[in-house]
Coordinates of C-alpha atoms in Angstrom, one line a residue:
M1 CA -8.8 46.4 32.2
T2 CA -7.6 45.7 36.0
A3 CA -8.6 48.4 37.5
V4 CA -11.9 47.9 36.5
F5 CA -12.0 45.2 38.1
A6 CA -10.1 46.4 41.2
A7 CA -12.8 49.1 40.9
M8 CA -15.8 46.5 41.1
V9 CA -14.2 44.5 44.3
A10 CA -14.1 48.0 46.3
N11 CA -17.8 48.6 45.1
S12 CA -18.4 45.2 46.7
A13 CA -16.8 45.4 49.7
A14 CA -19.3 49.1 50.5
A15 CA -21.8 46.9 49.2
Q16 CA -21.6 45.0 52.1
A17 CA -21.6 48.0 55.0
D18 CA -23.4 47.1 58.3
T19 CA -27.2 46.7 58.1
S20 CA -29.1 46.5 61.3
Q21 CA -31.2 48.5 62.3
N22 CA -29.8 51.7 64.0
A23 CA -27.2 52.2 60.9
H24 CA -30.4 52.3 59.1
R25 CA -32.1 54.9 61.1
G26 CA -29.2 56.7 61.5
N27 CA -28.2 57.4 57.4
S28 CA -31.8 58.5 57.3
V29 CA -32.5 62.6 55.1
G30 CA -34.9 64.8 55.5
H31 CA -36.4 63.1 59.2
A32 CA -33.9 64.8 62.4
N33 CA -34.8 62.4 65.5
T34 CA -34.6 64.3 68.4
K35 CA -35.6 61.7 71.0
A36 CA -32.4 60.2 72.3
P37 CA -32.5 56.1 71.3
K38 CA -33.6 53.5 73.4
A39 CA -30.9 51.8 75.5
Q40 CA -30.5 47.9 74.3
K41 CA -29.0 44.9 76.1
R42 CA -25.8 44.0 74.9
T43 CA -24.6 40.3 76.0
A44 CA -21.1 39.3 74.7
S45 CA -22.8 36.3 72.5
S46 CA -24.6 38.2 70.3
T47 CA -22.7 38.6 67.2
R48 CA -24.0 40.9 63.7
P49 CA -26.1 37.8 61.5
A50 CA -24.9 36.8 59.0
P51 CA -26.2 38.9 55.4
K52 CA -29.0 36.4 53.6
S53 CA -28.8 38.4 50.2
V54 CA -26.6 37.8 47.0
V55 CA -24.1 40.6 46.8
A56 CA -23.0 39.3 50.2
A57 CA -22.4 35.7 48.8
W58 CA -20.6 37.3 46.3
T59 CA -17.1 37.8 45.9
P60 CA -14.7 39.0 44.0
G61 CA -11.8 36.2 42.5
S62 CA -15.4 34.4 41.0
V63 CA -15.5 36.9 38.5
L64 CA -12.4 37.6 37.7
S65 CA -12.3 34.0 37.5
T66 CA -15.2 34.2 34.8
L67 CA -13.8 36.6 32.3
I68 CA -10.0 36.0 32.8
A69 CA -8.9 32.1 33.4
N70 CA -6.9 29.3 31.8
G71 CA -8.9 27.0 31.5
T72 CA -7.8 23.5 33.6
A73 CA -8.7 19.2 33.1
E74 CA -11.4 19.8 35.4
H75 CA -13.3 22.6 33.1
P76 CA -11.6 23.0 29.9
D77 CA -13.2 26.6 28.7
A78 CA -10.8 29.5 29.4
G79 CA -12.8 32.1 31.0
L80 CA -14.7 34.4 29.0
L81 CA -12.9 37.5 27.7
I82 CA -9.6 36.5 27.4
G83 CA -7.8 33.2 28.1
N84 CA -6.3 29.5 26.7
G85 CA -8.0 26.4 26.7
Y86 CA -6.2 23.6 28.0
S87 CA -4.7 20.8 25.8
Y88 CA -5.3 17.7 27.3
D89 CA -2.7 14.8 27.5
A90 CA -2.1 10.9 28.1
A91 CA -2.1 12.1 32.0
R92 CA -5.1 13.7 32.0
C93 CA -7.4 11.8 29.5
T94 CA -7.1 8.1 30.1
G95 CA -7.9 4.4 28.3
S96 CA -10.3 5.4 25.5
T97 CA -12.0 8.4 26.5
T98 CA -12.8 11.1 24.0
C99 CA -11.9 14.5 25.3
N100 CA -11.8 18.4 23.6
G101 CA -9.5 20.6 24.0
G102 CA -11.0 23.7 25.6
R103 CA -12.4 27.0 24.1
A104 CA -10.4 30.0 24.4
G105 CA -11.3 33.3 26.3
L106 CA -13.0 35.6 23.4
L107 CA -11.3 38.5 23.2
L108 CA -7.8 36.4 23.3
G109 CA -6.3 33.4 24.1
Y110 CA -5.1 29.9 22.2
G111 CA -7.8 26.8 21.7
G112 CA -6.7 24.2 23.5
N113 CA -5.7 20.6 21.6
G114 CA -7.6 17.9 22.2
W115 CA -6.8 13.8 22.4
N116 CA -8.3 10.9 21.8
G117 CA -10.1 12.0 19.0
G118 CA -11.6 15.2 20.6
S119 CA -12.0 18.3 18.7
G120 CA -9.4 20.7 19.0
G121 CA -10.5 24.2 20.7
S122 CA -11.3 26.9 19.0
A123 CA -9.0 30.4 19.6
G124 CA -9.7 33.7 20.0
Y125 CA -11.4 36.4 17.7
F126 CA -7.6 38.6 18.5
G127 CA -5.1 37.1 18.8
G128 CA -4.2 32.4 19.4
T129 CA -4.5 30.0 17.6
A130 CA -6.5 27.2 17.4
G131 CA -6.5 23.9 18.7
V132 CA -5.0 20.8 16.8
G133 CA -7.6 17.7 17.3
G134 CA -6.6 15.0 18.4
D135 CA -5.7 11.5 17.1
A136 CA -8.2 8.4 17.5
P137 CA -7.6 6.3 21.2
T138 CA -4.9 3.0 20.4
G139 CA -5.8 0.2 19.7
C140 CA -9.4 1.2 19.7
T141 CA -12.3 -1.3 17.9
A142 CA -15.3 2.0 17.4
N143 CA -16.0 6.2 16.9
C144 CA -12.2 6.0 15.5
S145 CA -11.9 8.8 14.2
G146 CA -9.4 11.0 14.1
G147 CA -10.2 14.7 16.2
N148 CA -11.6 18.2 13.7
G149 CA -10.0 21.0 13.4
G150 CA -9.9 23.9 15.9
N151 CA -11.9 27.2 14.3
A152 CA -9.4 29.8 14.1
G153 CA -10.9 34.2 15.2
L154 CA -10.5 36.9 13.2
V155 CA -7.1 36.1 11.8
G156 CA -5.1 33.3 11.4
V157 CA -4.9 29.5 10.3
G158 CA -7.0 26.9 11.4
G159 CA -5.9 23.4 13.6
N160 CA -5.7 20.7 11.8
G161 CA -6.8 17.9 12.2
G162 CA -6.6 15.0 14.4
T163 CA -5.1 11.5 12.5
G164 CA -8.4 8.5 12.6
G165 CA -8.1 4.9 13.7
S166 CA -7.9 1.3 12.5
G167 CA -11.0 2.4 10.0
G168 CA -11.8 5.7 10.9
S169 CA -11.3 9.3 9.2
G170 CA -9.6 11.7 9.8
G171 CA -10.6 15.2 12.0
S172 CA -11.6 17.5 9.3
G173 CA -8.7 20.9 9.5
G174 CA -10.6 23.8 11.3
R175 CA -11.6 27.2 9.7
G176 CA -9.3 29.7 9.1
G177 CA -10.0 33.1 10.5
L178 CA -12.7 35.6 9.3
L179 CA -11.1 37.6 7.8
A180 CA -7.8 36.3 6.6
G181 CA -6.4 33.0 7.0
T182 CA -5.8 29.4 5.8
G183 CA -7.8 26.6 6.9
G184 CA -6.7 23.7 8.9
A185 CA -5.5 20.8 7.4
G186 CA -7.5 17.2 7.0
G187 CA -5.9 15.1 9.1
K188 CA -4.8 11.2 8.1
G189 CA -7.1 8.2 7.4
G190 CA -6.5 5.9 9.7
D191 CA -5.4 2.1 8.0
E192 CA -7.6 -0.6 7.3
A193 CA -9.7 1.9 4.4
G194 CA -9.6 5.0 6.6
R195 CA -10.3 7.9 4.9
G196 CA -8.8 11.0 4.8
G197 CA -10.3 14.4 7.1
N198 CA -11.5 17.2 4.1
G199 CA -9.4 20.8 4.5
G200 CA -11.2 23.7 6.9
A201 CA -12.5 26.7 3.7
A202 CA -10.9 30.3 4.8
G203 CA -12.6 33.4 5.0
L204 CA -12.8 36.0 3.4
A205 CA -9.5 35.7 2.4
G206 CA -7.4 32.3 2.5
T207 CA -7.1 28.7 1.2
G208 CA -9.1 26.4 2.1
G209 CA -7.4 23.6 4.0
A210 CA -4.8 20.7 2.1
G211 CA -7.0 17.4 2.8
G212 CA -6.1 14.8 4.0
H213 CA -4.7 11.4 2.7
G214 CA -6.3 8.3 2.9
G215 CA -5.3 5.0 5.2
A216 CA -4.3 2.2 3.8
G217 CA -6.6 1.9 1.2
G218 CA -8.7 4.5 2.1
A219 CA -10.1 7.4 -0.4
G220 CA -8.2 10.9 0.5
G221 CA -10.5 14.1 1.7
D222 CA -12.0 17.1 -0.3
G223 CA -9.6 20.5 -0.5
G224 CA -11.9 23.2 1.3
R225 CA -13.1 26.1 0.2
G226 CA -10.8 29.1 -0.8
G227 CA -11.9 32.8 0.7
L228 CA -15.1 34.3 -0.4
L229 CA -13.1 37.6 -1.8
W230 CA -9.2 36.5 -2.9
G231 CA -8.4 33.2 -2.6
D232 CA -7.3 29.1 -4.5
G233 CA -10.1 25.8 -2.9
G234 CA -6.7 23.7 -1.3
A235 CA -5.8 20.3 -2.0
G236 CA -7.9 17.3 -2.7
G237 CA -5.8 14.4 0.2
N238 CA -4.3 11.8 -2.1
G239 CA -5.6 7.6 -1.7
G240 CA -4.3 5.2 0.2
K241 CA -2.3 2.6 -1.1
A242 CA -4.7 -1.2 -0.3
T243 CA -2.5 -3.5 1.7
E244 CA -3.0 -6.7 2.9
H245 CA -5.6 -5.6 5.8
G246 CA -6.7 -2.1 3.7
G247 CA -9.0 -1.5 0.2
V248 CA -11.5 -3.2 -0.5
D249 CA -10.3 -6.1 -2.8
G250 CA -7.2 -5.0 -3.1
T251 CA -8.2 -1.5 -5.2
G252 CA -6.1 1.9 -4.1
G253 CA -8.0 4.8 -2.5
S254 CA -9.8 7.9 -4.5
G255 CA -7.4 10.3 -4.2
G256 CA -9.8 13.9 -2.7
D257 CA -11.7 16.9 -4.8
G258 CA -9.6 19.9 -4.7
G259 CA -11.5 22.7 -3.1
N260 CA -13.5 24.6 -5.5
A261 CA -12.0 29.0 -5.3
S262 CA -15.8 30.8 -4.5
P263 CA -17.2 32.2 -7.3
I264 CA -17.3 35.4 -6.3
A265 CA -13.1 35.6 -6.0
L266 CA -11.6 38.3 -7.1
W267 CA -9.1 36.0 -8.2
G268 CA -9.2 32.0 -7.0
N269 CA -8.0 28.3 -8.1
G270 CA -9.2 25.7 -7.7
G271 CA -7.2 23.1 -5.6
A272 CA -5.2 20.1 -7.2
G273 CA -7.4 16.8 -7.2
G274 CA -5.9 14.6 -4.8
R275 CA -3.7 11.2 -6.3
G276 CA -5.2 7.4 -6.5
G277 CA -4.0 5.2 -4.2
D278 CA -1.8 2.1 -5.7
G279 CA -3.4 -0.9 -6.1
K280 CA -2.4 -4.4 -3.9
D281 CA 0.3 -6.0 -5.3
G282 CA -0.8 -9.8 -5.7
K283 CA 0.2 -13.3 -2.7
A284 CA 2.5 -15.7 -5.0
G285 CA 1.6 -18.6 -5.1
K286 CA 2.1 -21.6 -2.1
A287 CA 4.6 -23.6 -3.9
G288 CA 4.3 -27.3 -4.0
Q289 CA 3.9 -29.1 -0.3
E290 CA 4.6 -32.8 -0.4
P291 CA 6.4 -34.6 -3.3
G292 CA 4.6 -34.2 -7.1
D293 CA 2.4 -31.4 -5.8
D294 CA 1.7 -29.0 -7.9
G295 CA 2.6 -24.9 -7.1
G296 CA -0.6 -23.1 -7.1
D297 CA -1.5 -20.8 -8.9
A298 CA -0.7 -16.2 -8.0
D299 CA -3.9 -13.5 -6.9
D300 CA -4.1 -11.0 -9.1
G301 CA -2.6 -7.8 -8.9
G302 CA -5.8 -5.3 -7.4
V303 CA -7.0 -2.0 -8.8
G304 CA -5.4 1.2 -8.8
G305 CA -8.0 4.3 -6.7
D306 CA -8.6 7.1 -9.2
G307 CA -6.7 11.2 -9.2
G308 CA -9.5 13.2 -7.9
S309 CA -11.5 15.9 -9.1
G310 CA -9.5 18.9 -9.4
G311 CA -11.5 21.6 -7.8
D312 CA -13.7 25.2 -9.8
G313 CA -11.6 28.5 -10.1
S314 CA -13.7 31.6 -9.5
W315 CA -16.2 32.3 -12.0
I316 CA -13.9 36.9 -12.3
F317 CA -9.8 35.8 -12.6
G318 CA -8.8 32.7 -11.8
T319 CA -8.2 28.6 -13.1
G320 CA -9.3 25.7 -12.7
G321 CA -7.1 22.4 -10.6
A322 CA -6.0 20.1 -12.6
G323 CA -7.4 16.4 -12.2
G324 CA -5.5 13.8 -9.8
T325 CA -2.8 11.1 -11.5
G326 CA -4.9 8.0 -11.5
G327 CA -2.7 4.7 -9.0
K328 CA -0.8 2.5 -10.7
G329 CA -2.1 -1.4 -10.9
G330 CA -0.8 -4.2 -8.5
A331 CA 1.1 -6.0 -9.2
G332 CA 0.0 -9.3 -10.0
G333 CA 1.7 -12.2 -7.8
G334 CA 4.3 -15.3 -9.3
G335 CA 3.2 -18.9 -8.6
G336 CA 4.7 -20.9 -6.8
K337 CA 6.5 -23.7 -7.4
G338 CA 5.5 -27.1 -8.6
A339 CA 7.5 -30.0 -5.5
E340 CA 9.4 -32.6 -6.2
G341 CA 8.4 -36.1 -7.8
V342 CA 9.0 -38.2 -5.5
K343 CA 10.4 -41.9 -5.5
A344 CA 8.7 -45.2 -6.0
T345 CA 8.8 -47.4 -4.3
V346 CA 7.6 -50.4 -6.2
A347 CA 10.1 -52.4 -8.2
G348 CA 11.0 -51.0 -11.5
A349 CA 8.5 -48.1 -11.6
D350 CA 9.8 -44.0 -12.9
G351 CA 10.5 -41.4 -10.5
G352 CA 7.6 -39.7 -9.7
A353 CA 6.6 -36.5 -12.2
G354 CA 8.0 -33.7 -10.7
G355 CA 4.6 -30.5 -10.3
D356 CA 4.1 -28.2 -13.1
G357 CA 4.5 -24.3 -11.9
G358 CA 1.6 -21.9 -10.7
D359 CA 0.2 -19.8 -13.2
G360 CA 1.0 -16.6 -12.6
G361 CA -1.2 -13.4 -11.0
V362 CA -2.7 -10.4 -13.4
G363 CA -1.7 -7.5 -12.7
G364 CA -4.3 -4.7 -11.8
A365 CA -5.8 -2.1 -13.7
G366 CA -4.7 1.9 -13.4
G367 CA -7.4 4.4 -12.3
S368 CA -8.7 6.3 -13.6
G369 CA -7.3 10.3 -13.6
G370 CA -9.2 12.9 -12.4
E371 CA -12.0 15.3 -14.1
G372 CA -10.1 19.2 -14.2
G373 CA -11.3 21.8 -12.6
S374 CA -13.1 24.8 -14.2
S375 CA -13.8 28.2 -14.2
R376 CA -14.4 31.6 -15.7
I377 CA -13.5 35.2 -16.2
L378 CA -15.0 38.1 -15.6
L379 CA -19.1 36.6 -15.7
L380 CA -19.8 37.5 -19.0
V381 CA -17.1 39.3 -20.5
E382 CA -15.6 36.5 -22.9
L383 CA -12.2 36.0 -22.0
T384 CA -10.5 33.3 -22.6
A385 CA -11.0 30.8 -19.3
I386 CA -8.4 28.5 -18.0
A387 CA -9.4 24.9 -17.0
G388 CA -7.4 22.2 -15.0
N389 CA -5.7 19.4 -16.9
G390 CA -7.3 16.9 -17.1
G391 CA -5.0 14.1 -14.1
D392 CA -2.9 11.1 -16.0
G393 CA -4.6 7.6 -15.5
G394 CA -2.3 4.7 -13.4
S395 CA -0.7 2.4 -15.7
G396 CA -0.9 -0.9 -15.1
G397 CA 0.0 -3.8 -12.4
K398 CA 3.1 -5.7 -14.1
A399 CA 2.3 -9.2 -15.2
G400 CA 3.4 -12.4 -12.0
E401 CA 6.0 -15.1 -13.9
G402 CA 5.3 -18.1 -13.8
G403 CA 6.4 -20.8 -11.2
K404 CA 9.0 -23.1 -11.5
G405 CA 8.5 -26.9 -12.3
G406 CA 9.4 -29.4 -9.4
K407 CA 12.5 -32.0 -10.8
G408 CA 11.1 -35.4 -11.6
G409 CA 12.4 -37.8 -8.7
K410 CA 15.6 -39.2 -8.9
G411 CA 15.9 -43.1 -8.8
D412 CA 16.9 -45.7 -6.6
A413 CA 17.3 -49.1 -6.5
V414 CA 14.1 -49.8 -6.6
T415 CA 13.3 -47.3 -9.0
V416 CA 15.7 -47.3 -11.4
D417 CA 14.8 -44.4 -13.5
G418 CA 14.0 -40.6 -12.9
G419 CA 11.1 -39.0 -12.7
T420 CA 10.2 -36.0 -15.8
G421 CA 10.4 -32.9 -14.4
G422 CA 7.0 -30.6 -13.4
D423 CA 6.3 -28.3 -16.5
G424 CA 6.0 -24.3 -16.0
G425 CA 3.9 -21.8 -15.0
D426 CA 2.7 -19.7 -17.0
P427 CA 2.4 -15.9 -16.5
G428 CA -0.5 -13.7 -15.5
S429 CA -1.0 -10.4 -18.1
A430 CA -0.6 -7.1 -17.4
G431 CA -2.5 -4.8 -16.3
A432 CA -4.4 -1.9 -17.9
G433 CA -3.9 1.2 -17.8
G434 CA -6.4 3.8 -16.5
A435 CA -8.0 6.1 -19.1
G436 CA -7.1 9.8 -18.5
G437 CA -9.5 12.2 -17.5
L438 CA -11.6 15.2 -19.2
A439 CA -9.9 19.1 -19.2
G440 CA -12.6 20.9 -16.7
V441 CA -15.4 22.9 -19.1
S442 CA -15.1 26.4 -20.7
C443 CA -13.1 26.0 -23.0
G444 CA -11.1 24.5 -24.2
C445 CA -7.8 24.7 -23.9
A446 CA -6.8 22.0 -21.3
N447 CA -5.8 19.2 -22.5
D448 CA -7.4 15.8 -21.5
G449 CA -5.5 13.4 -19.5
T450 CA -3.1 10.8 -20.8
A451 CA -4.0 7.5 -20.7
G452 CA -1.2 4.7 -18.1
A453 CA 0.1 2.8 -20.4
T454 CA 0.3 -1.2 -19.8
G455 CA 2.1 -3.3 -16.9
P456 CA 5.2 -4.5 -17.5
W457 CA 4.4 -8.0 -19.0
A458 CA 6.4 -11.5 -17.5
T459 CA 9.6 -12.1 -19.6
S460 CA 10.5 -15.4 -17.7
G461 CA 10.0 -17.3 -15.2
G462 CA 8.0 -21.0 -15.6
D463 CA 10.7 -22.2 -16.7
G464 CA 10.4 -26.7 -16.8
G465 CA 11.9 -28.4 -13.8
E466 CA 14.9 -30.6 -14.0
G467 CA 14.8 -34.5 -14.6
G468 CA 15.5 -36.9 -12.3
D469 CA 18.4 -38.3 -13.4
G470 CA 18.9 -42.0 -13.4
F471 CA 20.5 -44.7 -10.1
D472 CA 23.9 -45.4 -10.7
A473 CA 23.4 -49.1 -11.2
V474 CA 24.9 -51.3 -8.4
T475 CA 23.9 -55.0 -8.9
V476 CA 26.7 -57.0 -10.7
G477 CA 26.5 -56.5 -15.0
A478 CA 22.9 -53.7 -13.9
V479 CA 21.7 -51.6 -16.6
G480 CA 22.0 -48.0 -15.1
G481 CA 18.4 -46.1 -15.1
D482 CA 17.5 -43.4 -17.7
G483 CA 17.6 -40.0 -16.5
G484 CA 14.0 -38.0 -16.8
D485 CA 12.9 -35.7 -19.3
G486 CA 12.5 -32.5 -18.6
G487 CA 9.4 -30.5 -17.5
N488 CA 8.5 -28.2 -20.7
G489 CA 8.8 -24.8 -20.1
G490 CA 5.3 -21.8 -19.8
S491 CA 4.5 -20.1 -22.0
V492 CA 8.3 -17.4 -21.8
G493 CA 10.1 -20.4 -19.5
K494 CA 12.9 -22.2 -21.0
G495 CA 12.4 -26.5 -21.0
G496 CA 14.0 -27.6 -17.8
R497 CA 17.1 -29.8 -18.7
G498 CA 17.5 -33.6 -19.2
G499 CA 18.3 -35.6 -16.3
A500 CA 21.5 -38.0 -16.6
G501 CA 21.6 -41.3 -16.8
G502 CA 23.4 -43.2 -14.0
S503 CA 26.7 -44.9 -14.2
G504 CA 26.1 -49.3 -15.4
A505 CA 27.4 -52.0 -13.4
A506 CA 30.7 -54.3 -13.9
G507 CA 29.8 -57.3 -14.6
D508 CA 32.0 -60.5 -13.1
A509 CA 32.9 -63.9 -15.3
T510 CA 29.1 -64.8 -16.0
V511 CA 27.9 -61.6 -15.8
P512 CA 29.2 -58.9 -18.6
N513 CA 29.1 -55.1 -18.1
G514 CA 25.8 -53.1 -17.4
D515 CA 25.1 -50.3 -20.1
G516 CA 25.2 -47.1 -18.8
G517 CA 21.4 -45.2 -18.5
A518 CA 20.6 -42.4 -21.1
G519 CA 20.4 -38.8 -19.9
G520 CA 15.9 -37.6 -20.6
A521 CA 14.8 -35.8 -23.3
G522 CA 15.4 -31.5 -22.5
G523 CA 11.8 -30.5 -22.3
S524 CA 10.5 -27.9 -24.7
G525 CA 10.9 -24.0 -24.6
G526 CA 7.1 -22.0 -23.9
Q527 CA 5.0 -20.6 -26.5
S528 CA 5.3 -17.8 -26.1
L529 CA 9.6 -17.1 -25.1
G530 CA 11.6 -19.1 -23.8
D531 CA 14.6 -21.4 -25.4
G532 CA 14.2 -25.7 -24.9
G533 CA 16.3 -27.3 -22.1
D534 CA 19.5 -28.9 -22.8
G535 CA 19.6 -33.0 -23.1
G536 CA 21.1 -34.1 -20.6
D537 CA 24.8 -36.3 -20.9
G538 CA 24.1 -40.2 -20.8
G539 CA 25.8 -41.9 -17.7
P540 CA 28.9 -44.1 -18.3
G541 CA 29.0 -47.9 -19.3
G542 CA 29.8 -50.7 -16.6
T543 CA 33.6 -51.1 -15.2
G544 CA 34.7 -53.4 -17.7
S545 CA 37.2 -56.5 -16.4
D546 CA 39.7 -58.7 -17.5
L547 CA 37.8 -61.3 -18.6
T548 CA 34.5 -59.4 -20.0
P549 CA 34.2 -56.7 -22.7
G550 CA 33.4 -53.1 -21.3
A551 CA 29.8 -52.1 -22.4
V552 CA 28.9 -48.8 -23.8
G553 CA 27.9 -45.2 -22.1
G554 CA 24.3 -43.8 -22.1
V555 CA 23.1 -41.6 -25.2
G556 CA 22.7 -38.1 -24.5
G557 CA 20.0 -36.9 -24.2
T558 CA 18.1 -34.9 -27.4
G559 CA 17.3 -31.2 -26.7
G560 CA 14.3 -29.5 -26.6
D561 CA 12.6 -27.6 -29.5
A562 CA 12.4 -24.1 -28.6
V563 CA 8.6 -23.2 -30.1
P564 CA 9.2 -19.2 -30.8
E565 CA 10.7 -18.1 -33.5
F566 CA 13.5 -16.4 -32.4
S567 CA 14.4 -18.7 -29.4
D568 CA 17.1 -21.3 -29.6
G569 CA 17.0 -25.5 -28.8
G570 CA 18.5 -27.2 -26.4
T571 CA 22.3 -28.4 -26.6
G572 CA 21.7 -31.4 -26.8
G573 CA 23.3 -34.4 -23.8
R574 CA 26.7 -36.4 -23.7
G575 CA 27.7 -39.3 -24.1
G576 CA 28.2 -41.7 -21.3
D577 CA 31.8 -42.6 -21.4
S578 CA 32.8 -46.7 -21.1
V579 CA 35.4 -46.4 -18.8
G580 CA 35.4 -50.9 -18.9
D581 CA 38.7 -52.2 -21.8
H582 CA 37.5 -52.4 -25.0
G583 CA 33.7 -50.0 -24.2
M584 CA 32.4 -48.2 -26.2
G585 CA 31.6 -44.1 -25.5
G586 CA 27.4 -43.2 -25.6
D587 CA 26.3 -41.5 -28.7
G588 CA 26.0 -37.8 -28.2
G589 CA 22.0 -36.7 -28.5
N590 CA 21.1 -34.2 -30.6
G591 CA 20.4 -31.0 -30.5
G592 CA 16.9 -29.1 -30.1
N593 CA 15.4 -27.4 -33.4
G594 CA 15.4 -23.6 -32.9
G595 CA 12.3 -21.3 -33.4
S596 CA 12.4 -20.2 -37.6
L597 CA 14.6 -17.3 -36.1
G598 CA 16.5 -19.2 -33.8
A599 CA 19.3 -21.4 -33.6
G600 CA 19.7 -24.6 -33.6
G601 CA 20.5 -26.5 -30.5
Q602 CA 23.4 -27.9 -30.4
G603 CA 25.1 -32.1 -31.2
G604 CA 25.8 -33.1 -28.0
D605 CA 29.5 -34.4 -27.8
G606 CA 29.9 -39.0 -28.0
G607 CA 31.2 -40.2 -25.5
K608 CA 35.5 -42.1 -25.6
G609 CA 35.4 -45.3 -25.3
K610 CA 38.6 -47.4 -24.2
D611 CA 40.8 -49.0 -26.3
G612 CA 37.1 -49.0 -28.3
N613 CA 35.2 -46.6 -29.9
D614 CA 34.3 -42.9 -28.9
G615 CA 30.4 -42.3 -29.4
T616 CA 28.9 -40.5 -32.4
P617 CA 27.9 -36.9 -31.9
G618 CA 24.8 -35.6 -31.7
A619 CA 23.3 -33.8 -35.3
N620 CA 22.8 -30.4 -34.6
G621 CA 19.1 -28.4 -34.3
T622 CA 17.7 -26.9 -37.1
P623 CA 16.9 -23.6 -37.0

């Protein structure tokens, strides 16, 4: 070809020969001129006039570059026949400008890559690869889609699509070779629910390109069509998992549909459907901020995305694609913890109750499985075609645990008794499993998808808060404060432990010693699960003196009762000891009653007396 262009250059030089009047005359053919030519005046400064024809202005390099040349940043397309398209980069495509990759020459050449969402260039028909679509520019707020991949020539793979930006779709894959070659894969969708790009179609023979995966909460792209005469459809892209900023109401993105095989293909299977994206996990409830505030309820988990449908197989010979699996439901969030009770400021009042724990969130439902693709065999011949299986449903989300109740406020000099602990929060419900997808239609030999499993139920959490401890008396002969009762557990939580009684103060010659405060009762266990809380220990009696006998130790708190049949009652609190001479120990608290098949709580030990009687142990709880 170079020789051809050299000949063109030579001919163009001959075309620019002398065209003066004498030259025309001297070249006349068939007419002899016997007269001498007239003399002409010439000046030293006379010059040949510039040619005015278009041919005279033409230069051989411009034609050559039109046919054979690589693309440039200013002119990205290659020559008409041979050359590589220009590939852009950050240095040549600044800011958010979209730059498409250059087209290759018609015969030979590589397609250029796009930038900032620009499309890739097409490859030459007889050699070269297609250009890749550019990713969307970073930080874009509009036109955030990825660029499409370039198309292949007669043989080759289509270019892949570019990744989408925030909320933008991925670019579509380019077409595979007209004769043979796989379609390009679709680009991934951008975050904030960007859809994946569709896979490129194949030509006469080849597999369709795979669909791009969805961004956060975005749907997957569809698979490309298989070759017209031979080849499978491309797989659908997976849906994206929902996040805080991606997915409507926390729902996962749906899977892309599998690509169809050509109905007239001699062989071709449908592409598999993409998997649905998982739902967003629920946010935990906020803990109580101010003393005695309840914990916040948690958010529910998001729903899983549905699986994509399988592509249809060839009508001559092939199988339908399997449906995609549904996404998992998001887990429910945990309830917030209740805040500790406030200390009262009025003399003789009890400490403030702790806040109740927040309820846990409900687990999200799993997504439905995709429907399987259909197929036939030999058109009219009654043979068994193999349809695609339906996709399995997604499993439900885990139930969120209830929040723990806040601890009761501790007694002080003006608020001698401890506050009651807050009740625990109830857990959320488990998410339901998604329905299985239907099998493809054509024979009844394929199976429907299996329904997803229900999410795990919460079996713990939501315990009752501890009771506040009674105040240790400091005034001569003052009685110790009683411990606060423990909070009740949520439906599966344990009861809170009762607060300990405060110590009695020593007396003097005129004032007797103060008795120890009673321990608080343990909270009841939850209605569904959970043991009763332990009772609080009684406080020690006041220290005796030579003139006054020792005081009585505080009574131990009663253990909390259990409600469910397999749960156990709480242990009774231990009685308080008497420190002074001739003092008596406090009685132990009774154990809590267990469920019908559970154990009763152990009674608390009696307190020790000094030169006096010990306290009586508490009775054991009944089953």
